[in-house]
Short mmCIF file of C-alpha atoms in Angstrom, two decimals:
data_model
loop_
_atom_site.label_atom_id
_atom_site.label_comp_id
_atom_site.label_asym_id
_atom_site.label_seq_id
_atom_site.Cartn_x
_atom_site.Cartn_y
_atom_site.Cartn_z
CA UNK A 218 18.11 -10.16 10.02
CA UNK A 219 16.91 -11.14 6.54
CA UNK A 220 12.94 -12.11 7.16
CA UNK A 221 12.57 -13.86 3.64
CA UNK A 222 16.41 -15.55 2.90
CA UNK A 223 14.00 -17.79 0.74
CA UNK A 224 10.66 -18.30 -0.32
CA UNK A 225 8.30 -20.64 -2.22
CA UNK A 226 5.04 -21.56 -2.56
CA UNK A 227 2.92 -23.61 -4.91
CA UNK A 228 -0.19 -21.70 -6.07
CA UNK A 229 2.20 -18.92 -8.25
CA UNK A 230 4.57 -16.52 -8.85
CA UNK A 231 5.97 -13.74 -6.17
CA UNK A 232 4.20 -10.78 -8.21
CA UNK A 233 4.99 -8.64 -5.26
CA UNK A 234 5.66 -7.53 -1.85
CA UNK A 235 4.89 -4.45 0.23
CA UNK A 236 4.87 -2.59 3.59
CA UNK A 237 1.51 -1.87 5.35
CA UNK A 238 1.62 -0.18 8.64
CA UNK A 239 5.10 -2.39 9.49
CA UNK A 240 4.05 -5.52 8.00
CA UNK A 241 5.19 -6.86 5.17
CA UNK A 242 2.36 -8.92 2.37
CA UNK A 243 3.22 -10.97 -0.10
CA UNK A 244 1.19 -10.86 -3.50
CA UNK A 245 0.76 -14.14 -5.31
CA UNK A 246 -0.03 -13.71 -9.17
CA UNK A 247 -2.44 -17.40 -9.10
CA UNK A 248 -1.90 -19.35 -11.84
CA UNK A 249 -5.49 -18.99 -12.45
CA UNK A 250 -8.45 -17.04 -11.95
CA UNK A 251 -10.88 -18.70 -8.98
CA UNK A 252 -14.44 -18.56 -9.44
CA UNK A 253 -16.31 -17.34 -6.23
CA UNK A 254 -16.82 -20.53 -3.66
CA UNK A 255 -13.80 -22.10 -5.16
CA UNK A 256 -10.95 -23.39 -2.58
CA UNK A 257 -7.42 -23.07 -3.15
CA UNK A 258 -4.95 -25.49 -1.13
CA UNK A 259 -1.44 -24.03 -1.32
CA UNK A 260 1.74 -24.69 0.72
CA UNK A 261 4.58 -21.59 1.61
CA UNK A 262 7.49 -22.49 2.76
CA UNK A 263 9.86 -19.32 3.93
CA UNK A 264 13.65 -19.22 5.57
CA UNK A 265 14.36 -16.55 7.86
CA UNK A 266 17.84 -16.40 8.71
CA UNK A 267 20.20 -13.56 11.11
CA UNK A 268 16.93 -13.18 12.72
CA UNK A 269 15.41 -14.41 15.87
CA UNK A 270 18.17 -13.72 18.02
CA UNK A 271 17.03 -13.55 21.28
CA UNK A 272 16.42 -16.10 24.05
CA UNK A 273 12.62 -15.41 23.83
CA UNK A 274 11.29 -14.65 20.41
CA UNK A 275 7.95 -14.42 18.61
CA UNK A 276 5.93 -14.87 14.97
CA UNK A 277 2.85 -13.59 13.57
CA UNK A 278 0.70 -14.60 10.82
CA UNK A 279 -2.53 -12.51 10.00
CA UNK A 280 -4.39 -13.42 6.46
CA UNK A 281 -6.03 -10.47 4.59
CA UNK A 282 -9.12 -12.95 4.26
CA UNK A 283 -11.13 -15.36 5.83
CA UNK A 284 -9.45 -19.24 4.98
CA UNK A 285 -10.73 -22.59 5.54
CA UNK A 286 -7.96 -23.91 7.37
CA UNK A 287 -5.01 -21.89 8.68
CA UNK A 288 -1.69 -24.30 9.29
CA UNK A 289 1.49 -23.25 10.75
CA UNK A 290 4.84 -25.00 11.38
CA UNK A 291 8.14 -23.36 12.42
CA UNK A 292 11.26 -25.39 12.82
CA UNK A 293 14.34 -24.72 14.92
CA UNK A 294 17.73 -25.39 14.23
CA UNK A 295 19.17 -28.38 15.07
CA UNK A 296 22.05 -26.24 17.56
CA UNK A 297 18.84 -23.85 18.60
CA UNK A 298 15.99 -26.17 19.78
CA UNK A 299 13.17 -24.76 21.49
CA UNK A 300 12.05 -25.46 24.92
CA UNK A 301 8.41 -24.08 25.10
CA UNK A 302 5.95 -22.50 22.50
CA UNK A 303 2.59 -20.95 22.93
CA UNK A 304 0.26 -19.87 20.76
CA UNK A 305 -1.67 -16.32 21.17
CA UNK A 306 -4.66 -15.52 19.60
CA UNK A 307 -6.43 -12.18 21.45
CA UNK A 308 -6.40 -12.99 25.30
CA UNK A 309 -5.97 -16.42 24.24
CA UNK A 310 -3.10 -18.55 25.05
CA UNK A 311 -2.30 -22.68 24.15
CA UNK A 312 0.57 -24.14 24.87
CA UNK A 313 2.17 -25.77 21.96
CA UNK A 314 3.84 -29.36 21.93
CA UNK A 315 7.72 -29.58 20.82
CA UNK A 316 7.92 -32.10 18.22
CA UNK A 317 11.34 -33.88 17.05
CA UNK A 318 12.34 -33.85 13.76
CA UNK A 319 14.32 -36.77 11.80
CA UNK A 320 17.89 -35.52 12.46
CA UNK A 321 17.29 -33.67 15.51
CA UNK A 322 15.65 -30.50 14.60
CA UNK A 323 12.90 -29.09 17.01
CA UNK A 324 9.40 -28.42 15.78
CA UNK A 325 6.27 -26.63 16.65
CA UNK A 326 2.79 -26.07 14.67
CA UNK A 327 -0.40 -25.25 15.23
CA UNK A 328 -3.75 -25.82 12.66
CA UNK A 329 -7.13 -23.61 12.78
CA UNK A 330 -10.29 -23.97 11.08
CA UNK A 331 -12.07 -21.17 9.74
CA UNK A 332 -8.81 -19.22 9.75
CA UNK A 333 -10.29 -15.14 10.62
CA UNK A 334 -9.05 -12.15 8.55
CA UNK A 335 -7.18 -9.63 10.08
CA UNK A 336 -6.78 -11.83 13.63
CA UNK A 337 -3.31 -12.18 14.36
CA UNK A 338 -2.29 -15.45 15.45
CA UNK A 339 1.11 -15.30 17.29
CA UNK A 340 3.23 -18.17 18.37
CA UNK A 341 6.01 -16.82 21.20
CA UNK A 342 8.50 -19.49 21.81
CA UNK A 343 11.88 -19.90 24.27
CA UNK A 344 14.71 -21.49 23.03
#
């Protein structure tokens, strides 16, 4: 399928993409320099689409550097709605609640402070 149909986020431009040993990061050219200490709040939103075809599927997000606060949502379509989500991080597994969406759409999310580089956190999901 096509991974990134879309993207946007709000701290710059796409400068770049590239593969690293299968995965694929995204380079944001800020629209400033940060001084050391300084926090950046920024929101991504991404559209995958002719992807995630299966009946059970799965999503990773690993950061190339310790964040503050690490906050994921994923919503289904309205015709696809998921039925149970967990959330993996090492041996680690949480169950994640199904929220509702105005209009129908399924949603899950999960936040988490002090965000490690280089963990993945992985939400698998049934739908």
């Amino acid at each position: 399928g096509v991974t990134i149909a879309s993207y946007h986020n709000d701290a710059g431009a796409l400068a770049d993409s590239f593969l690293d040993d299968g995965c694929r990061h995204l380079v944001i050219d800020l629209k400033r320099s940060m001084a050391r200490g300084e926090t950046l709040d920024f929101t991504v939103e991404r559209t995958a689409m002719v992807g995630f075809s299966s009946d059970h599927e799965w999503l990773e997000t690993t950061i190339d550097h310790p964040i503050k606060r690490l906050h994921r949502e994923i919503v289904f379509p309205e015709d696809r709605p998921c039925y149970a989500a967990a959330l993996y991080v090492g041996n680690i597994a949480v169950r994640l609640p199904i929220g509702r969406r105005v209009g129908g759409k399924t949603r899950v999310s999960f936040e988490v402070p002090e965000a490690e580089a280089h963990r993945p956190y992985v939400v698998r999901w049934v739908w």
